[in-house]
PDB file of C-alpha atoms in Angstrom:
ATOM      1  CA  MET A 734      72.201-103.364   2.744  1.00 62.00           C
ATOM      2  CA  ASP A 735      70.892-106.478   4.401  1.00 74.00           C
ATOM      3  CA  ILE A 736      67.837-108.179   3.130  1.00 75.00           C
ATOM      4  CA  GLN A 737      65.808-109.136   6.116  1.00 84.00           C
ATOM      5  CA  PHE A 738      63.851-112.139   5.172  1.00 88.00           C
ATOM      6  CA  SER A 739      61.906-112.054   8.385  1.00 88.00           C
ATOM      7  CA  GLN A 740      60.688-108.594   7.530  1.00 90.00           C
ATOM      8  CA  ILE A 741      59.728-109.722   4.078  1.00 91.00           C
ATOM      9  CA  LEU A 742      58.022-112.705   5.517  1.00 92.00           C
ATOM     10  CA  PHE A 743      56.304-110.583   8.058  1.00 92.00           C
ATOM     11  CA  GLN A 744      55.190-108.203   5.337  1.00 92.00           C
ATOM     12  CA  LEU A 745      54.014-111.059   3.218  1.00 93.00           C
ATOM     13  CA  ILE A 746      52.062-112.524   6.100  1.00 93.00           C
ATOM     14  CA  ASN A 747      50.721-109.087   6.835  1.00 93.00           C
ATOM     15  CA  PHE A 748      49.783-108.575   3.286  1.00 93.00           C
ATOM     16  CA  GLY A 749      48.170-111.967   3.164  1.00 93.00           C
ATOM     17  CA  LEU A 750      46.184-111.270   6.281  1.00 94.00           C
ATOM     18  CA  VAL A 751      45.066-107.917   5.036  1.00 92.00           C
ATOM     19  CA  PHE A 752      44.303-109.373   1.651  1.00 89.00           C
ATOM     20  CA  GLY A 753      42.373-112.213   3.243  1.00 90.00           C
ATOM     21  CA  ALA A 754      40.498-109.896   5.539  1.00 91.00           C
ATOM     22  CA  LEU A 755      39.761-107.530   2.741  1.00 87.00           C
ATOM     23  CA  SER A 756      38.669-110.362   0.491  1.00 82.00           C
ATOM     24  CA  TYR A 757      36.379-111.756   3.083  1.00 85.00           C
ATOM     25  CA  LEU A 758      35.071-108.498   4.379  1.00 88.00           C
ATOM     26  CA  MET A 759      35.007-106.441   1.252  1.00 85.00           C
ATOM     27  CA  TYR A 760      35.732-108.313  -1.924  1.00 82.00           C
ATOM     28  CA  LYS A 761      32.952-110.891  -1.634  1.00 82.00           C
ATOM     29  CA  PRO A 762      30.216-108.418  -0.592  1.00 85.00           C
ATOM     30  CA  VAL A 763      31.361-105.968  -3.202  1.00 88.00           C
ATOM     31  CA  LEU A 764      31.454-108.682  -5.778  1.00 87.00           C
ATOM     32  CA  LYS A 765      28.082-109.845  -4.643  1.00 90.00           C
ATOM     33  CA  THR A 766      26.738-106.323  -4.922  1.00 91.00           C
ATOM     34  CA  LEU A 767      28.341-105.892  -8.316  1.00 91.00           C
ATOM     35  CA  LYS A 768      26.896-109.188  -9.403  1.00 92.00           C
ATOM     36  CA  GLN A 769      23.466-108.163  -8.133  1.00 93.00           C
ATOM     37  CA  ARG A 770      23.791-104.869  -9.901  1.00 93.00           C
ATOM     38  CA  SER A 771      24.899-106.551 -13.068  1.00 93.00           C
ATOM     39  CA  THR A 772      21.948-108.936 -12.872  1.00 95.00           C
ATOM     40  CA  LYS A 773      19.613-106.026 -12.258  1.00 95.00           C
ATOM     41  CA  ILE A 774      21.103-104.148 -15.148  1.00 95.00           C
ATOM     42  CA  GLN A 775      20.766-107.179 -17.334  1.00 94.00           C
ATOM     43  CA  GLU A 776      17.186-107.659 -16.248  1.00 95.00           C
ATOM     44  CA  SER A 777      16.455-103.991 -16.895  1.00 95.00           C
ATOM     45  CA  GLN A 778      18.183-104.264 -20.231  1.00 94.00           C
ATOM     46  CA  LYS A 779      16.098-107.330 -21.050  1.00 95.00           C
ATOM     47  CA  ALA A 780      12.943-105.564 -19.910  1.00 96.00           C
ATOM     48  CA  ALA A 781      13.876-102.564 -22.022  1.00 96.00           C
ATOM     49  CA  ASP A 782      14.565-104.806 -24.986  1.00 96.00           C
ATOM     50  CA  ASP A 783      11.237-106.534 -24.431  1.00 96.00           C
ATOM     51  CA  LEU A 784       9.531-103.180 -24.280  1.00 96.00           C
ATOM     52  CA  ILE A 785      11.262-102.060 -27.441  1.00 96.00           C
ATOM     53  CA  THR A 786      10.165-105.260 -29.152  1.00 96.00           C
ATOM     54  CA  GLN A 787       6.653-104.812 -27.806  1.00 95.00           C
ATOM     55  CA  LYS A 788       6.607-101.228 -29.016  1.00 95.00           C
ATOM     56  CA  ALA A 789       7.839-102.284 -32.415  1.00 96.00           C
ATOM     57  CA  ASP A 790       5.107-104.915 -32.567  1.00 96.00           C
ATOM     58  CA  MET A 791       2.509-102.404 -31.454  1.00 95.00           C
ATOM     59  CA  ASP A 792       3.753 -99.916 -34.015  1.00 95.00           C
ATOM     60  CA  LYS A 793       3.465-102.561 -36.657  1.00 96.00           C
ATOM     61  CA  THR A 794      -0.045-103.469 -35.507  1.00 95.00           C
ATOM     62  CA  ASN A 795      -1.023 -99.794 -35.325  1.00 95.00           C
ATOM     63  CA  GLN A 796       0.349 -99.175 -38.782  1.00 95.00           C
ATOM     64  CA  LYS A 797      -1.558-102.147 -40.080  1.00 95.00           C
ATOM     65  CA  THR A 798      -4.740-101.014 -38.351  1.00 95.00           C
ATOM     66  CA  LEU A 799      -4.258 -97.482 -39.610  1.00 95.00           C
ATOM     67  CA  SER A 800      -3.708 -98.710 -43.137  1.00 96.00           C
ATOM     68  CA  GLN A 801      -6.781-100.871 -42.929  1.00 96.00           C
ATOM     69  CA  ALA A 802      -8.817 -98.000 -41.502  1.00 96.00           C
ATOM     70  CA  LYS A 803      -7.585 -95.659 -44.231  1.00 96.00           C
ATOM     71  CA  LYS A 804      -8.436 -98.232 -46.864  1.00 96.00           C
ATOM     72  CA  GLU A 805     -11.924 -98.731 -45.401  1.00 96.00           C
ATOM     73  CA  ALA A 806     -12.431 -95.006 -45.095  1.00 96.00           C
ATOM     74  CA  THR A 807     -11.423 -94.518 -48.732  1.00 96.00           C
ATOM     75  CA  GLU A 808     -13.777 -97.290 -49.792  1.00 96.00           C
ATOM     76  CA  LEU A 809     -16.609 -95.817 -47.716  1.00 96.00           C
ATOM     77  CA  LEU A 810     -15.957 -92.402 -49.200  1.00 96.00           C
ATOM     78  CA  THR A 811     -15.906 -93.783 -52.732  1.00 97.00           C
ATOM     79  CA  ASP A 812     -19.130 -95.682 -52.111  1.00 96.00           C
ATOM     80  CA  ALA A 813     -20.783 -92.686 -50.518  1.00 96.00           C
ATOM     81  CA  LYS A 814     -19.724 -90.500 -53.450  1.00 96.00           C
ATOM     82  CA  LYS A 815     -21.022 -93.055 -55.937  1.00 97.00           C
ATOM     83  CA  GLN A 816     -24.341 -93.243 -54.125  1.00 97.00           C
ATOM     84  CA  ALA A 817     -24.544 -89.477 -53.875  1.00 97.00           C
ATOM     85  CA  ASP A 818     -23.863 -89.158 -57.606  1.00 97.00           C
ATOM     86  CA  LYS A 819     -26.451 -91.786 -58.359  1.00 97.00           C
ATOM     87  CA  LYS A 820     -29.012 -90.095 -56.118  1.00 97.00           C
ATOM     88  CA  LYS A 821     -28.209 -86.743 -57.703  1.00 97.00           C
ATOM     89  CA  GLU A 822     -28.747 -88.192 -61.176  1.00 97.00           C
ATOM     90  CA  GLU A 823     -32.035 -89.757 -60.104  1.00 97.00           C
ATOM     91  CA  LEU A 824     -33.245 -86.489 -58.617  1.00 97.00           C
ATOM     92  CA  MET A 825     -32.179 -84.534 -61.707  1.00 97.00           C
ATOM     93  CA  SER A 826     -33.915 -87.016 -63.957  1.00 97.00           C
ATOM     94  CA  LYS A 827     -37.081 -86.901 -61.869  1.00 97.00           C
ATOM     95  CA  ALA A 828     -36.987 -83.113 -61.756  1.00 97.00           C
ATOM     96  CA  LYS A 829     -36.551 -83.006 -65.531  1.00 97.00           C
ATOM     97  CA  THR A 830     -39.482 -85.388 -66.012  1.00 97.00           C
ATOM     98  CA  ASP A 831     -41.608 -83.402 -63.562  1.00 97.00           C
ATOM     99  CA  VAL A 832     -40.773 -80.142 -65.299  1.00 97.00           C
ATOM    100  CA  GLN A 833     -41.550 -81.616 -68.717  1.00 97.00           C
ATOM    101  CA  GLN A 834     -44.807 -83.028 -67.440  1.00 97.00           C
ATOM    102  CA  TYR A 835     -45.674 -79.697 -65.838  1.00 97.00           C
ATOM    103  CA  LEU A 836     -44.887 -77.867 -69.078  1.00 97.00           C
ATOM    104  CA  THR A 837     -46.955 -80.351 -71.071  1.00 97.00           C
ATOM    105  CA  ASP A 838     -49.863 -80.011 -68.643  1.00 97.00           C
ATOM    106  CA  GLU A 839     -49.632 -76.235 -68.636  1.00 97.00           C
ATOM    107  CA  LYS A 840     -49.415 -76.143 -72.433  1.00 97.00           C
ATOM    108  CA  GLU A 841     -52.483 -78.375 -72.660  1.00 97.00           C
ATOM    109  CA  LYS A 842     -54.308 -76.214 -70.121  1.00 96.00           C
ATOM    110  CA  TRP A 843     -53.309 -73.082 -72.003  1.00 97.00           C
ATOM    111  CA  ASN A 844     -54.475 -74.553 -75.292  1.00 96.00           C
ATOM    112  CA  GLN A 845     -57.802 -75.505 -73.774  1.00 96.00           C
ATOM    113  CA  GLU A 846     -58.229 -72.059 -72.289  1.00 96.00           C
ATOM    114  CA  LYS A 847     -57.247 -70.524 -75.598  1.00 96.00           C
ATOM    115  CA  GLN A 848     -59.821 -72.627 -77.432  1.00 95.00           C
ATOM    116  CA  GLN A 849     -62.471 -71.683 -74.899  1.00 95.00           C
ATOM    117  CA  LEU A 850     -61.623 -68.020 -75.230  1.00 95.00           C
ATOM    118  CA  ILE A 851     -61.691 -68.219 -79.015  1.00 93.00           C
ATOM    119  CA  LYS A 852     -65.071 -69.945 -78.902  1.00 89.00           C
ATOM    120  CA  GLN A 853     -66.372 -67.391 -76.439  1.00 91.00           C
ATOM    121  CA  LEU A 854     -65.056 -64.569 -78.585  1.00 90.00           C
ATOM    122  CA  GLU A 855     -66.599 -66.079 -81.713  1.00 84.00           C
ATOM    123  CA  THR A 856     -69.944 -66.380 -79.948  1.00 82.00           C
ATOM    124  CA  GLU A 857     -69.792 -62.845 -78.652  1.00 86.00           C
ATOM    125  CA  MET A 858     -68.679 -61.512 -82.021  1.00 84.00           C
ATOM    126  CA  SER A 859     -71.395 -63.365 -83.899  1.00 78.00           C
ATOM    127  CA  GLU A 860     -73.991 -62.106 -81.440  1.00 80.00           C
ATOM    128  CA  ALA A 861     -72.694 -58.592 -81.905  1.00 83.00           C
ATOM    129  CA  VAL A 862     -72.726 -59.020 -85.687  1.00 81.00           C
ATOM    130  CA  PHE A 863     -76.288 -60.336 -85.604  1.00 76.00           C
ATOM    131  CA  SER A 864     -77.383 -57.576 -83.316  1.00 81.00           C
ATOM    132  CA  ILE A 865     -75.875 -54.968 -85.613  1.00 82.00           C
ATOM    133  CA  THR A 866     -77.339 -56.738 -88.668  1.00 79.00           C
ATOM    134  CA  GLU A 867     -80.785 -56.688 -87.133  1.00 77.00           C
ATOM    135  CA  LYS A 868     -80.476 -53.004 -86.318  1.00 80.00           C
ATOM    136  CA  VAL A 869     -79.063 -52.114 -89.742  1.00 79.00           C
ATOM    137  CA  LEU A 870     -81.677 -54.186 -91.566  1.00 77.00           C
ATOM    138  CA  GLY A 871     -84.422 -52.739 -89.429  1.00 72.00           C
ATOM    139  CA  GLN A 872     -83.319 -49.235 -90.342  1.00 71.00           C
ATOM    140  CA  SER A 873     -82.376 -49.773 -93.992  1.00 73.00           C
ATOM    141  CA  VAL A 874     -85.199 -51.918 -95.374  1.00 76.00           C
ATOM    142  CA  ASP A 875     -87.508 -49.603 -97.327  1.00 82.00           C
ATOM    143  CA  LYS A 876     -91.208 -50.113 -98.020  1.00 85.00           C
ATOM    144  CA  LYS A 877     -90.627 -51.551-101.456  1.00 89.00           C
ATOM    145  CA  THR A 878     -88.182 -54.083-100.088  1.00 88.00           C
ATOM    146  CA  GLN A 879     -90.547 -54.813 -97.222  1.00 89.00           C
ATOM    147  CA  SER A 880     -93.287 -55.558 -99.683  1.00 91.00           C
ATOM    148  CA  THR A 881     -91.011 -57.825-101.679  1.00 91.00           C
ATOM    149  CA  LEU A 882     -90.005 -59.633 -98.492  1.00 90.00           C
ATOM    150  CA  ILE A 883     -93.666 -60.105 -97.598  1.00 92.00           C
ATOM    151  CA  ASP A 884     -94.339 -61.603-101.021  1.00 93.00           C
ATOM    152  CA  GLN A 885     -91.467 -64.029-100.531  1.00 92.00           C
ATOM    153  CA  SER A 886     -92.694 -64.890 -97.034  1.00 92.00           C
ATOM    154  CA  ILE A 887     -96.216 -65.546 -98.310  1.00 93.00           C
ATOM    155  CA  ALA A 888     -94.822 -67.900-100.958  1.00 92.00           C
ATOM    156  CA  GLU A 889     -92.723 -69.654 -98.316  1.00 91.00           C
ATOM    157  CA  VAL A 890     -95.635 -70.070 -95.906  1.00 92.00           C
ATOM    158  CA  LEU A 891     -97.944 -71.403 -98.616  1.00 91.00           C
ATOM    159  CA  LYS A 892     -95.218 -73.853 -99.696  1.00 90.00           C
ATOM    160  CA  THR A 893     -94.967 -75.118 -96.109  1.00 87.00           C
ATOM    161  CA  LEU A 894     -98.763 -75.673 -95.799  1.00 81.00           C
TER     162      LEU A 894
ATOM    163  CA  MET B 793    -117.089 -71.299 -88.355  1.00 84.00           C
ATOM    164  CA  PRO B 794    -114.057 -69.666 -90.065  1.00 86.00           C
ATOM    165  CA  THR B 795    -110.592 -70.481 -88.744  1.00 89.00           C
ATOM    166  CA  GLN B 796    -108.902 -67.611 -86.948  1.00 93.00           C
ATOM    167  CA  VAL B 797    -105.609 -66.590 -88.567  1.00 94.00           C
ATOM    168  CA  ILE B 798    -103.253 -63.933 -87.248  1.00 95.00           C
ATOM    169  CA  VAL B 799    -100.828 -62.416 -89.748  1.00 95.00           C
ATOM    170  CA  THR B 800     -98.012 -60.397 -88.225  1.00 95.00           C
ATOM    171  CA  SER B 801     -95.869 -58.281 -90.533  1.00 94.00           C
ATOM    172  CA  THR B 802     -93.700 -55.158 -90.502  1.00 91.00           C
ATOM    173  CA  ILE B 803     -96.030 -53.190 -92.796  1.00 91.00           C
ATOM    174  CA  SER B 804     -99.680 -53.610 -93.788  1.00 92.00           C
ATOM    175  CA  LEU B 805    -100.308 -56.172 -96.493  1.00 93.00           C
ATOM    176  CA  SER B 806    -101.511 -54.976 -99.844  1.00 93.00           C
ATOM    177  CA  ASP B 807    -104.877 -56.257-101.112  1.00 93.00           C
ATOM    178  CA  ALA B 808    -103.160 -58.598-103.554  1.00 94.00           C
ATOM    179  CA  GLN B 809    -100.996 -60.003-100.829  1.00 93.00           C
ATOM    180  CA  LYS B 810    -104.005 -60.503 -98.530  1.00 94.00           C
ATOM    181  CA  LYS B 811    -105.873 -62.239-101.314  1.00 94.00           C
ATOM    182  CA  ALA B 812    -102.985 -64.552-102.180  1.00 93.00           C
ATOM    183  CA  LEU B 813    -102.437 -65.492 -98.562  1.00 93.00           C
ATOM    184  CA  THR B 814    -106.119 -65.988 -97.769  1.00 93.00           C
ATOM    185  CA  SER B 815    -106.686 -68.141-100.805  1.00 93.00           C
ATOM    186  CA  GLY B 816    -103.700 -70.325 -99.961  1.00 92.00           C
ATOM    187  CA  LEU B 817    -104.811 -70.752 -96.336  1.00 92.00           C
ATOM    188  CA  GLU B 818    -108.386 -71.583 -97.322  1.00 92.00           C
ATOM    189  CA  LYS B 819    -107.134 -74.476 -99.447  1.00 91.00           C
ATOM    190  CA  LYS B 820    -105.918 -76.149 -96.273  1.00 89.00           C
ATOM    191  CA  TYR B 821    -108.134 -74.787 -93.500  1.00 90.00           C
ATOM    192  CA  GLY B 822    -111.300 -73.857 -95.291  1.00 90.00           C
ATOM    193  CA  PRO B 823    -112.861 -70.473 -94.552  1.00 92.00           C
ATOM    194  CA  VAL B 824    -110.476 -68.269 -92.623  1.00 92.00           C
ATOM    195  CA  SER B 825    -110.747 -64.978 -90.783  1.00 92.00           C
ATOM    196  CA  VAL B 826    -107.501 -63.008 -91.046  1.00 93.00           C
ATOM    197  CA  THR B 827    -106.403 -60.539 -88.395  1.00 94.00           C
ATOM    198  CA  GLU B 828    -103.431 -58.332 -89.190  1.00 94.00           C
ATOM    199  CA  LYS B 829    -100.868 -57.171 -86.724  1.00 94.00           C
ATOM    200  CA  ILE B 830     -97.819 -54.935 -87.181  1.00 94.00           C
ATOM    201  CA  ASP B 831     -94.545 -55.774 -85.456  1.00 92.00           C
ATOM    202  CA  GLU B 832     -91.355 -54.050 -86.621  1.00 87.00           C
ATOM    203  CA  LYS B 833     -89.273 -56.520 -84.655  1.00 88.00           C
ATOM    204  CA  LEU B 834     -89.793 -59.014 -87.509  1.00 89.00           C
ATOM    205  CA  ILE B 835     -87.489 -56.722 -89.571  1.00 87.00           C
ATOM    206  CA  GLY B 836     -88.968 -58.038 -92.811  1.00 89.00           C
ATOM    207  CA  GLY B 837     -91.388 -60.675 -94.103  1.00 91.00           C
ATOM    208  CA  LEU B 838     -94.292 -62.041 -92.037  1.00 93.00           C
ATOM    209  CA  LYS B 839     -95.456 -64.604 -89.532  1.00 94.00           C
ATOM    210  CA  VAL B 840     -98.704 -66.559 -89.763  1.00 95.00           C
ATOM    211  CA  THR B 841    -100.361 -68.113 -86.714  1.00 94.00           C
ATOM    212  CA  VAL B 842    -103.220 -70.571 -87.211  1.00 92.00           C
ATOM    213  CA  GLY B 843    -104.408 -71.854 -83.872  1.00 88.00           C
ATOM    214  CA  SER B 844    -101.425 -73.630 -82.331  1.00 91.00           C
ATOM    215  CA  GLU B 845     -99.515 -73.719 -85.603  1.00 91.00           C
ATOM    216  CA  GLN B 846     -97.098 -71.001 -86.486  1.00 93.00           C
ATOM    217  CA  PHE B 847     -95.328 -70.302 -89.777  1.00 93.00           C
ATOM    218  CA  ASP B 848     -92.552 -67.789 -89.273  1.00 93.00           C
ATOM    219  CA  ALA B 849     -91.011 -66.559 -92.520  1.00 93.00           C
ATOM    220  CA  SER B 850     -89.740 -63.280 -91.081  1.00 91.00           C
ATOM    221  CA  LEU B 851     -86.191 -62.013 -91.451  1.00 90.00           C
ATOM    222  CA  ALA B 852     -85.776 -61.958 -87.690  1.00 89.00           C
ATOM    223  CA  ALA B 853     -86.578 -65.691 -87.533  1.00 91.00           C
ATOM    224  CA  LYS B 854     -84.100 -66.416 -90.296  1.00 90.00           C
ATOM    225  CA  ILE B 855     -81.359 -64.451 -88.556  1.00 86.00           C
ATOM    226  CA  SER B 856     -82.155 -66.251 -85.313  1.00 86.00           C
ATOM    227  CA  GLN B 857     -81.969 -69.644 -87.049  1.00 88.00           C
ATOM    228  CA  LEU B 858     -78.646 -68.659 -88.602  1.00 84.00           C
ATOM    229  CA  LYS B 859     -77.318 -67.749 -85.152  1.00 81.00           C
ATOM    230  CA  LYS B 860     -78.361 -71.145 -83.782  1.00 82.00           C
ATOM    231  CA  ASN B 861     -76.808 -72.981 -86.707  1.00 81.00           C
ATOM    232  CA  LEU B 862     -73.500 -71.162 -86.312  1.00 74.00           C
ATOM    233  CA  LYS B 863     -73.317 -72.087 -82.615  1.00 69.00           C
TER     234      LYS B 863
END
């Protein structure tokens, strides 16, 4: 077997030419494209990272806002409940006072009416008693008693003169 | 001229009663002329009217006074 150095040389030159051509025609553009792609990917990655950071910040802010809102809502609710309780107590107290006053007034009114009725009844009863007395006396006084009464009346009249 | 006196009673006065009354009235008014009237509404006793003066000693008057006092 003979080693043909010219062939080897030729192949080497061939290879070099092909390699050179390929490098120039393909390697650089491909590299350029790869580089561009890499840059784009990096930029996208950076953008994504920025977005993630932004989202994290927003989440934090939202959480904070939510917490604050919850706290305020709880405080508002507590205040509102306190005020409602206070108002309820005031209304109950007023209602109690009103009822007591009403009962006192009604009791007073009832007592007055009762007194009036009693007085009216006493008057009517005494009139009835007098009426009956007059009738009974008129019927039961005999002549002898009449005469005695006249004697007493005469004495009374003469005493008055 | 005698003073007019009206005596209202439930029954007629006896002579003694008339005399006692007349004599008492004459002490104050001088001569009197007594007219008798009967009114059962007096219930008992009598009422004497001398001009505008009236002396009511009847039972009815007493009951009426009692009624007024109790009111």
